[in-house]
XYZ file of N, CA and C in Angstrom:
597
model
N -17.229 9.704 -5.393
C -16.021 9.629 -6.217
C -16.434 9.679 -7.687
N -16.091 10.875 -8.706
C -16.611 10.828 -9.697
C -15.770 9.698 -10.577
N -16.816 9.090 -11.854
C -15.892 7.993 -11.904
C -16.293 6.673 -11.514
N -16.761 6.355 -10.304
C -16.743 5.202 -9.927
C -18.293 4.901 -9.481
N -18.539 3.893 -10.094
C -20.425 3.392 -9.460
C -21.115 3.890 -9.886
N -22.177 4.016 -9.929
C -22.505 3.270 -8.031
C -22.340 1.225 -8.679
N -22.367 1.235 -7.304
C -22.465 -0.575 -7.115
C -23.723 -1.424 -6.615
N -24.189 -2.436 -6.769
C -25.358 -3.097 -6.407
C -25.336 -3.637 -5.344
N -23.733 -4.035 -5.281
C -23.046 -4.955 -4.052
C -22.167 -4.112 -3.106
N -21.751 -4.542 -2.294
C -21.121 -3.949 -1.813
C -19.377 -4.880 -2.306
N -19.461 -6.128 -2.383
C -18.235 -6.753 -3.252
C -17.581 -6.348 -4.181
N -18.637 -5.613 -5.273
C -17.911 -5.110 -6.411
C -17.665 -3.879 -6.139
N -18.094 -2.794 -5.130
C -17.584 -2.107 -4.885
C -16.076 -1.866 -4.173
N -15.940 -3.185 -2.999
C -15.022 -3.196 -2.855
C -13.376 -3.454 -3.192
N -13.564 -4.043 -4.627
C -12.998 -4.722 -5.679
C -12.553 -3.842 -6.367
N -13.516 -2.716 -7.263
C -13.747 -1.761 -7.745
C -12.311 -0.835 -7.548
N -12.791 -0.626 -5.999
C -12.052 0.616 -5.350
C -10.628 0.213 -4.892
N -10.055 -1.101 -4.858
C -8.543 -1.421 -4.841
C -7.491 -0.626 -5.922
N -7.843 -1.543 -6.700
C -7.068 -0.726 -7.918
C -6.909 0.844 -8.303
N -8.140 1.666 -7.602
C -8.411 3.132 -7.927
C -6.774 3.749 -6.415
N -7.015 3.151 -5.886
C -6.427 3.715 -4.721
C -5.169 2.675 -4.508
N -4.758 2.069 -4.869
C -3.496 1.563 -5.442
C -2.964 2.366 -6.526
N -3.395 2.807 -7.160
C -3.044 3.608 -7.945
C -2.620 5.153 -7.853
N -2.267 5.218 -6.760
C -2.727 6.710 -6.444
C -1.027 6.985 -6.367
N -0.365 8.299 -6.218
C 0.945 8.677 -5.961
C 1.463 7.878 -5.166
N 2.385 6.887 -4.685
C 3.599 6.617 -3.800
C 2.701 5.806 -2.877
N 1.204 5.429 -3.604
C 0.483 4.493 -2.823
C 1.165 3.145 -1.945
N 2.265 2.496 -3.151
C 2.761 0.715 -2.184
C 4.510 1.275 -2.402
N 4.649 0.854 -1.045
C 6.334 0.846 -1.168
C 7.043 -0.377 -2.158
N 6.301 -1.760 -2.434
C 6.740 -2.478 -2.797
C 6.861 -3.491 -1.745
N 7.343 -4.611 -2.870
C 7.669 -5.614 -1.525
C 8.571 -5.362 -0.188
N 8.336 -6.090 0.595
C 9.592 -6.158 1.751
C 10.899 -6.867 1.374
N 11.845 -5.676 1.606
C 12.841 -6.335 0.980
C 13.584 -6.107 -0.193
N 12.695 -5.713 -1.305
C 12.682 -5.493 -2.602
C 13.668 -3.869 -2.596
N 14.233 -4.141 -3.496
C 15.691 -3.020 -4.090
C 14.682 -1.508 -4.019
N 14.745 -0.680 -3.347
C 14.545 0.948 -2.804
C 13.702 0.283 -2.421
N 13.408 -0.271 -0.956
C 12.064 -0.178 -0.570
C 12.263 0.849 0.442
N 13.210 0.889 1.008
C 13.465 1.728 2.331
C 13.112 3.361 1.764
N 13.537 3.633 0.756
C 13.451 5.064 -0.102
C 11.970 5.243 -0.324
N 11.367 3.739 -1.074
C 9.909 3.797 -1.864
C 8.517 4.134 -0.271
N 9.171 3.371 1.084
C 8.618 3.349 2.307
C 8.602 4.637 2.813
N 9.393 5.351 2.787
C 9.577 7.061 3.254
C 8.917 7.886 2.938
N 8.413 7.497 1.232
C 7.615 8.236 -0.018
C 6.092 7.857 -0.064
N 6.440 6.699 1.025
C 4.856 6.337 0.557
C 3.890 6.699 1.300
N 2.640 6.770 1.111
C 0.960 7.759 1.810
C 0.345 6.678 1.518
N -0.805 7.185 2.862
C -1.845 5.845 2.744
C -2.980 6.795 2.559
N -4.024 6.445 1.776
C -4.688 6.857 0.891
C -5.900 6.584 2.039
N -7.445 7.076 2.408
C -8.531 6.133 2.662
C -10.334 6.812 2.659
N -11.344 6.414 2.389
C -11.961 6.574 1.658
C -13.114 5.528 2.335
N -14.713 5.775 2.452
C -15.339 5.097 3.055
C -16.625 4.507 1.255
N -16.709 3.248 1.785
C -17.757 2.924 0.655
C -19.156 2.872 1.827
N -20.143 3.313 1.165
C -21.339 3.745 1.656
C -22.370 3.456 1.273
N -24.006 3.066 1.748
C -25.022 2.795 1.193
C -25.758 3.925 1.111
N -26.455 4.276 0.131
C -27.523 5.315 -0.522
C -28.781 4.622 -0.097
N -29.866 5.717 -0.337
C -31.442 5.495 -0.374
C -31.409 5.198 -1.888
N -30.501 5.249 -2.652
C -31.019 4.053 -3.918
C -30.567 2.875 -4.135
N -30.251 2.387 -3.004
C -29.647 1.301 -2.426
C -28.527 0.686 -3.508
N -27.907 1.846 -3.156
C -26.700 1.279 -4.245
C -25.357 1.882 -3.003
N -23.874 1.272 -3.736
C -22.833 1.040 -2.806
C -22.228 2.645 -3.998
N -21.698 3.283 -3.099
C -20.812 4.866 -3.583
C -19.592 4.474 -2.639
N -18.531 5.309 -3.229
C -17.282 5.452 -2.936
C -17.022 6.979 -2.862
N -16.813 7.004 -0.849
C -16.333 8.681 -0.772
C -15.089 9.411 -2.129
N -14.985 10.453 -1.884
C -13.243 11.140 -2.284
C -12.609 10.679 -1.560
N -11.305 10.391 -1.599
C -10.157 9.451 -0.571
C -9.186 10.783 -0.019
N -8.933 10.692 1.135
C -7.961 11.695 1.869
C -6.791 11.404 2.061
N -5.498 11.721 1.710
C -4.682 10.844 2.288
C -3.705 11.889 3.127
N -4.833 12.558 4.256
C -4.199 13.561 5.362
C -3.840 12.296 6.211
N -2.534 12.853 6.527
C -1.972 11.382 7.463
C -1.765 12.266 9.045
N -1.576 10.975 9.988
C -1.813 11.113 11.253
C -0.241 11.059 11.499
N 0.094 12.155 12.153
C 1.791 12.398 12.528
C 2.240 11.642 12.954
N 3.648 11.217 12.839
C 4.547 10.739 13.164
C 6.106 10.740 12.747
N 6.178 11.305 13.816
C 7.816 12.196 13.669
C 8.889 10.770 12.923
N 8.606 10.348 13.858
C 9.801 8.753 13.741
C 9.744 8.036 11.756
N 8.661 8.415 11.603
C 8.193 7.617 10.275
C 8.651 5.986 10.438
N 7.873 5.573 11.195
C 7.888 4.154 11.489
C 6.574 3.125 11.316
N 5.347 4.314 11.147
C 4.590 3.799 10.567
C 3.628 5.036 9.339
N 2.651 4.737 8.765
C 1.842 5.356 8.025
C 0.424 5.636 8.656
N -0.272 6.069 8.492
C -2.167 6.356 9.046
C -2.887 7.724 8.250
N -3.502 6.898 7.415
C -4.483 7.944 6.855
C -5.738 8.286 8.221
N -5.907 9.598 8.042
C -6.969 10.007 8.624
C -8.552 10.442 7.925
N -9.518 9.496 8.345
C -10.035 9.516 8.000
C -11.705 9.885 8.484
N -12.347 11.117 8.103
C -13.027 11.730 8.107
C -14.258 10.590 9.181
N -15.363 10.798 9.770
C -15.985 10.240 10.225
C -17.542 10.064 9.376
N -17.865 10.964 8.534
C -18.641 11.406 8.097
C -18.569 11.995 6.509
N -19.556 11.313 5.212
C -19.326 11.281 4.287
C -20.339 12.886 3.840
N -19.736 13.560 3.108
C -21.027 14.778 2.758
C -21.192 14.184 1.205
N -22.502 13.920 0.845
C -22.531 13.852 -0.538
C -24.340 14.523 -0.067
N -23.640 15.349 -1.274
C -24.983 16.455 -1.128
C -26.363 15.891 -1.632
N -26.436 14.706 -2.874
C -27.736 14.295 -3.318
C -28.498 14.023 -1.929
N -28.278 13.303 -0.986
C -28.863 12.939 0.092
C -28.711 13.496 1.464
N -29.625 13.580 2.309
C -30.010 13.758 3.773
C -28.669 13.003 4.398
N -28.225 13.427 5.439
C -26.452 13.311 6.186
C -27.083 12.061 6.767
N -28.178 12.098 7.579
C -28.499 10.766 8.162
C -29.295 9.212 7.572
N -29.532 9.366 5.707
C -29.364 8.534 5.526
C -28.397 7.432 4.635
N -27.758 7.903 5.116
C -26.189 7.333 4.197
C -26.023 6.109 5.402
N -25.525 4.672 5.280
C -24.619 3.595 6.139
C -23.870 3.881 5.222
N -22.616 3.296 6.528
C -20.985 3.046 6.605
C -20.504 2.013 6.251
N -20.580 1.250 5.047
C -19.989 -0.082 4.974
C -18.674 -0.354 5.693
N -17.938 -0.021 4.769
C -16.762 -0.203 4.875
C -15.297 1.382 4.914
N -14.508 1.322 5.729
C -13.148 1.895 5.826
C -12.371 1.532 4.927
N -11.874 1.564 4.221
C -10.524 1.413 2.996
C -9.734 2.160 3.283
N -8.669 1.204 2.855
C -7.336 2.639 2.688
C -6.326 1.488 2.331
N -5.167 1.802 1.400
C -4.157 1.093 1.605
C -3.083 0.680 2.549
N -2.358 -0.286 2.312
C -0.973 -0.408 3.436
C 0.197 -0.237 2.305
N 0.908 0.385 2.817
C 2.236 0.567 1.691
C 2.636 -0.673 1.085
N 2.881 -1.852 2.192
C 3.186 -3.146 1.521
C 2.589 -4.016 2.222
N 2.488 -5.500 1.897
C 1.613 -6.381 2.716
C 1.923 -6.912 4.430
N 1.315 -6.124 5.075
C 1.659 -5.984 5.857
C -0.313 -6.203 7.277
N -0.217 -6.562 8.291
C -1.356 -6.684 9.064
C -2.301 -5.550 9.719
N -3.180 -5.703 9.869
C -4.117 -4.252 10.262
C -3.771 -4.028 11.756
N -3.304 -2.722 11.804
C -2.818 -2.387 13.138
C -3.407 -1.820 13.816
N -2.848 -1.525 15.315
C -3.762 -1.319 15.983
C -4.934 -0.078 16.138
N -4.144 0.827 15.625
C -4.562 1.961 15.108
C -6.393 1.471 14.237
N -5.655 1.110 12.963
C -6.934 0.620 12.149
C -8.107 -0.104 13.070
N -7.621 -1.161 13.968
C -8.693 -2.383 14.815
C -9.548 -1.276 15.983
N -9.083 0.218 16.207
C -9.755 0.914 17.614
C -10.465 1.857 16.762
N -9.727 2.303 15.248
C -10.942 2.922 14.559
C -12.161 2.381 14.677
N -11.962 1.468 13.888
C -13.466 0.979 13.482
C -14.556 0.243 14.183
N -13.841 0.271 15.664
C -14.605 0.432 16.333
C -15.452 1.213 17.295
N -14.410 2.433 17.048
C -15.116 3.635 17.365
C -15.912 4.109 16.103
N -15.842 3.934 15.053
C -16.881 4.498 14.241
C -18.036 3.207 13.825
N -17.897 1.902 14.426
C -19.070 1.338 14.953
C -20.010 1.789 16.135
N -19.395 2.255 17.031
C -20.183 3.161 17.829
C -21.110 4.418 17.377
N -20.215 4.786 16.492
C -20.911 6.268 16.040
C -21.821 5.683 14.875
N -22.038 4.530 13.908
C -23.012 4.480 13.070
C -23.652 2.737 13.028
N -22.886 2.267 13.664
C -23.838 0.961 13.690
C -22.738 -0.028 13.084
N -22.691 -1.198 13.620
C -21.798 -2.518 13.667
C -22.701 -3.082 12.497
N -23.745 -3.133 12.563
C -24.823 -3.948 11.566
C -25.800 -3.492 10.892
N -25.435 -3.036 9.798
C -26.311 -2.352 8.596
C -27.294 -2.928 8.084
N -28.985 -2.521 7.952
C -29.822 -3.091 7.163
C -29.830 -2.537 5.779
N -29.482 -3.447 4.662
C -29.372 -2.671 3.514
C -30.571 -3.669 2.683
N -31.154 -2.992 1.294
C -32.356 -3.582 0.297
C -31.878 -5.479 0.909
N -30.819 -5.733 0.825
C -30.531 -7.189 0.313
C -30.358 -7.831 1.611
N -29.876 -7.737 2.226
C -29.276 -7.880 3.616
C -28.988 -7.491 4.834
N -28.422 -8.223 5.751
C -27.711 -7.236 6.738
C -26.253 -7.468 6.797
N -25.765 -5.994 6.675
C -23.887 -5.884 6.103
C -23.553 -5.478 7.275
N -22.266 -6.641 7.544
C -21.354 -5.379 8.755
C -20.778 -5.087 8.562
N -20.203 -3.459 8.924
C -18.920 -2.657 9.439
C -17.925 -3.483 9.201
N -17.167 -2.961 8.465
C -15.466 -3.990 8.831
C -14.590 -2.429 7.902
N -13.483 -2.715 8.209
C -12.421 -2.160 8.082
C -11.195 -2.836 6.833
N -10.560 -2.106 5.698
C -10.087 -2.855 4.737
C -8.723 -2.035 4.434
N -7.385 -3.253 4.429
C -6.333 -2.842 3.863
C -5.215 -3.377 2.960
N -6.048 -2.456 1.341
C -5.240 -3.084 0.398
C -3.742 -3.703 0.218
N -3.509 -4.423 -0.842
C -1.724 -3.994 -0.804
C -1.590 -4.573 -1.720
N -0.542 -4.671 -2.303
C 0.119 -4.793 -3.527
C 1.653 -5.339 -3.463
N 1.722 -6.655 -4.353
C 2.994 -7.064 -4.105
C 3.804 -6.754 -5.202
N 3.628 -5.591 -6.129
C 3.933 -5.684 -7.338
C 5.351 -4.354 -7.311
N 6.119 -4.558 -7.750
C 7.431 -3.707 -7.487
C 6.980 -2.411 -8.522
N 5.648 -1.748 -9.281
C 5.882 -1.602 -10.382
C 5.388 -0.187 -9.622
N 6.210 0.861 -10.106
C 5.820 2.283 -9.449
C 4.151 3.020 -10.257
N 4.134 2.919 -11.347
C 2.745 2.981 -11.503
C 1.884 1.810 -11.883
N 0.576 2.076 -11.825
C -0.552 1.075 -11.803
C -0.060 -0.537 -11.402
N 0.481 -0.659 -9.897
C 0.868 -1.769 -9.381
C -0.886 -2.338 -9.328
N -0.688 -3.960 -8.942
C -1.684 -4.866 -9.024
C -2.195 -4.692 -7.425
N -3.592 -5.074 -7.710
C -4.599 -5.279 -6.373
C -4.298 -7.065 -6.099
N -2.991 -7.203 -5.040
C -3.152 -8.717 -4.768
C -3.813 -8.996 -3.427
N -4.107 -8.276 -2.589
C -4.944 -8.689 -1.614
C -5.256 -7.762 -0.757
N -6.236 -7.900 0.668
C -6.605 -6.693 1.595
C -6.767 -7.929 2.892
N -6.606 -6.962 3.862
C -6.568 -7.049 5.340
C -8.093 -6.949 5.266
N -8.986 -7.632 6.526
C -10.075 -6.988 6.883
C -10.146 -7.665 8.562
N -10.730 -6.471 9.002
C -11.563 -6.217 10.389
C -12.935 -6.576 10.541
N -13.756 -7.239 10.921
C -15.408 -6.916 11.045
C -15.622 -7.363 12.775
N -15.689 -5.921 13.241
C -15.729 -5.727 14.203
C -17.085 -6.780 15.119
N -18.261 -6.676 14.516
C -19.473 -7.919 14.856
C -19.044 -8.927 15.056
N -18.096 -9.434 14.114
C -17.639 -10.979 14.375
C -16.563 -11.215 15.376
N -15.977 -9.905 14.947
C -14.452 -10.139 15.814
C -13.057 -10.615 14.959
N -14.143 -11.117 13.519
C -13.014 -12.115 12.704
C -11.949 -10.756 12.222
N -10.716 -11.435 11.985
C -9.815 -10.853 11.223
C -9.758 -11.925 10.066
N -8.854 -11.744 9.027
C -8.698 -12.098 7.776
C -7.872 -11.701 6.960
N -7.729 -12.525 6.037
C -6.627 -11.863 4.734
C -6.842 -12.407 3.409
N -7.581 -12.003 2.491
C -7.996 -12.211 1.083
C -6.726 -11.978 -0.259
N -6.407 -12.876 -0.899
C -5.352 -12.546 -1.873
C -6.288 -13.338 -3.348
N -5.555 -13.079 -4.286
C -6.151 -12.975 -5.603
C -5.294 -14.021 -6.084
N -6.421 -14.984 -6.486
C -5.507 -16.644 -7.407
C -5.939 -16.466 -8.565
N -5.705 -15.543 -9.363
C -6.399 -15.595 -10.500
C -7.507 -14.974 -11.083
N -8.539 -15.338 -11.213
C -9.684 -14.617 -11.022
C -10.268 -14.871 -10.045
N -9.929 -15.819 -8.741
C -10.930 -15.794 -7.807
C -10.002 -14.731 -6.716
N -10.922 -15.131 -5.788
C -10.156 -14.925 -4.412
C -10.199 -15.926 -3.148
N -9.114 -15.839 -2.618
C -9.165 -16.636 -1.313
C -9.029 -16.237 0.320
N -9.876 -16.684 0.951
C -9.878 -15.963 2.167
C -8.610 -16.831 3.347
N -7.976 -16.508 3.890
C -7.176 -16.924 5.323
C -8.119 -16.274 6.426
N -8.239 -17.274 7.039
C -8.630 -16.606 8.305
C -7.541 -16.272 9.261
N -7.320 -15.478 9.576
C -5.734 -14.989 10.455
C -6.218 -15.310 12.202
N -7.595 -14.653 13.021
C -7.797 -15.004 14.198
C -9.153 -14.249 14.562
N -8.865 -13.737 15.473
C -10.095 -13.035 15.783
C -9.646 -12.158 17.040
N -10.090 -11.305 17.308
C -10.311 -10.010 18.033
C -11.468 -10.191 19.055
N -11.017 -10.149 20.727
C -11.763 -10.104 21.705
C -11.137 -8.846 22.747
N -12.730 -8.688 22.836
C -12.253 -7.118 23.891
C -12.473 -7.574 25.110
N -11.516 -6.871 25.996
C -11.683 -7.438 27.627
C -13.128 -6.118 28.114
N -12.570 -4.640 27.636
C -13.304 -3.942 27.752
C -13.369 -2.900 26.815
N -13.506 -1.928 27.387
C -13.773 -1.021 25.844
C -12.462 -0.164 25.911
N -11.360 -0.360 26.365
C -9.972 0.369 26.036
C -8.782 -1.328 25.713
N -9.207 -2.256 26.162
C -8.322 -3.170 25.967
C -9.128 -4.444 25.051
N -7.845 -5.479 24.651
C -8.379 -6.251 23.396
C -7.227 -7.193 23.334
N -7.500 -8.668 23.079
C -6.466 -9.523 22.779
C -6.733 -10.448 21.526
N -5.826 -10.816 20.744
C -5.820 -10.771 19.327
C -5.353 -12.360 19.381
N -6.518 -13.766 19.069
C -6.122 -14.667 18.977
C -5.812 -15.573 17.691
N -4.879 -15.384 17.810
C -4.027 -15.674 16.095
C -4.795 -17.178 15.863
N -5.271 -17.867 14.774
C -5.377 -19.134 14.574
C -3.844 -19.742 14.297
């Protein structure tokens, strides 16, 4: 993504890249509820974009696609998102997959759609990344914005998946910090079914 990074962390990358993609055309419908949301919901695209580790062990941010996955009914949104990042400085096989991004029109929970991605593209590149600093897992992220404001609305929080743990979650912004909810966790019976135990 020209523009953006690289990152040291993968945190500030992920931080980074809210606001870029909140920002984007007809990115948040707005609140639920809130005066045209039904109009602003019709208009709105979900944007999504993978953050990635380099051999200079730094965190990059793909180009974001926001080719969406059909649906006649328009009852929900789904960016489609590429499996595989091309950035030409480097060899295809040594790039990791941190993280999935993409927005949700409004604050709203990671669906099911999002929870079978990312675990199919844990299959295809690894649940548990060795990076310079650590070991990072795979998880899946969805911004949102509670801000009614049609351009440059605010980054107030993201959904996340991390498929290793199982945890789900929900991070919102107090200020300058952030705070995590733990929402439940995710257990698979097998590899087509899954039950979702809310805390």
């Amino acid at each position: 993504m020209p523009g953006f990074g690289p990152y040291a962390t993968y945190p500030e990358a992920l931080l980074a890249a809210c606001p870029i993609i909140l920002s984007k055309p007809h990115a948040t419908a707005g609140r639920l509820g809130a005066q045209n949301f039904e109009l602003r919901w019709r208009l709105s695209n979900e944007y999504c974009g993978w953050v990635y580790y380099t051999p200079d062990h730094q965190y990059e941010l793909s180009m974001l696609t926001d080719q969406a996955v059909p649906d006649p009914a328009n009852r929900w949104k789904s960016c489609k998102l590429p499996p595989f990042v091309n950035d030409p400085r480097y060899p295809a096989d040594s790039l990791q997959y941190i993280l999935a991004i993409h927005n949700h029109p409004f604050e709203d929970i990671l669906s099911e759609r999002d929870i079978r991605f990312i675990v199919e593209m844990g299959k295809l590149h690894g649940f548990e990344l060795k990076t310079q600093a650590t070991m990072t897992r795979l998880a899946i992220i969805a911004f949102f914005s509670r801000s009614d404001a049609f351009e440059s609305p605010s980054c107030d929080g993201f959904f996340e998946y991390i498929p290793f743990t199982g945890a789900l979650a929900k991070w919102t912004r107090a200020g300058e910090k952030w705070r995590q909810e733990k929402l439940g966790s995710v257990k698979w019976i097998n590899d087509d079914t899954y039950e979702i135990h809310w805390n």
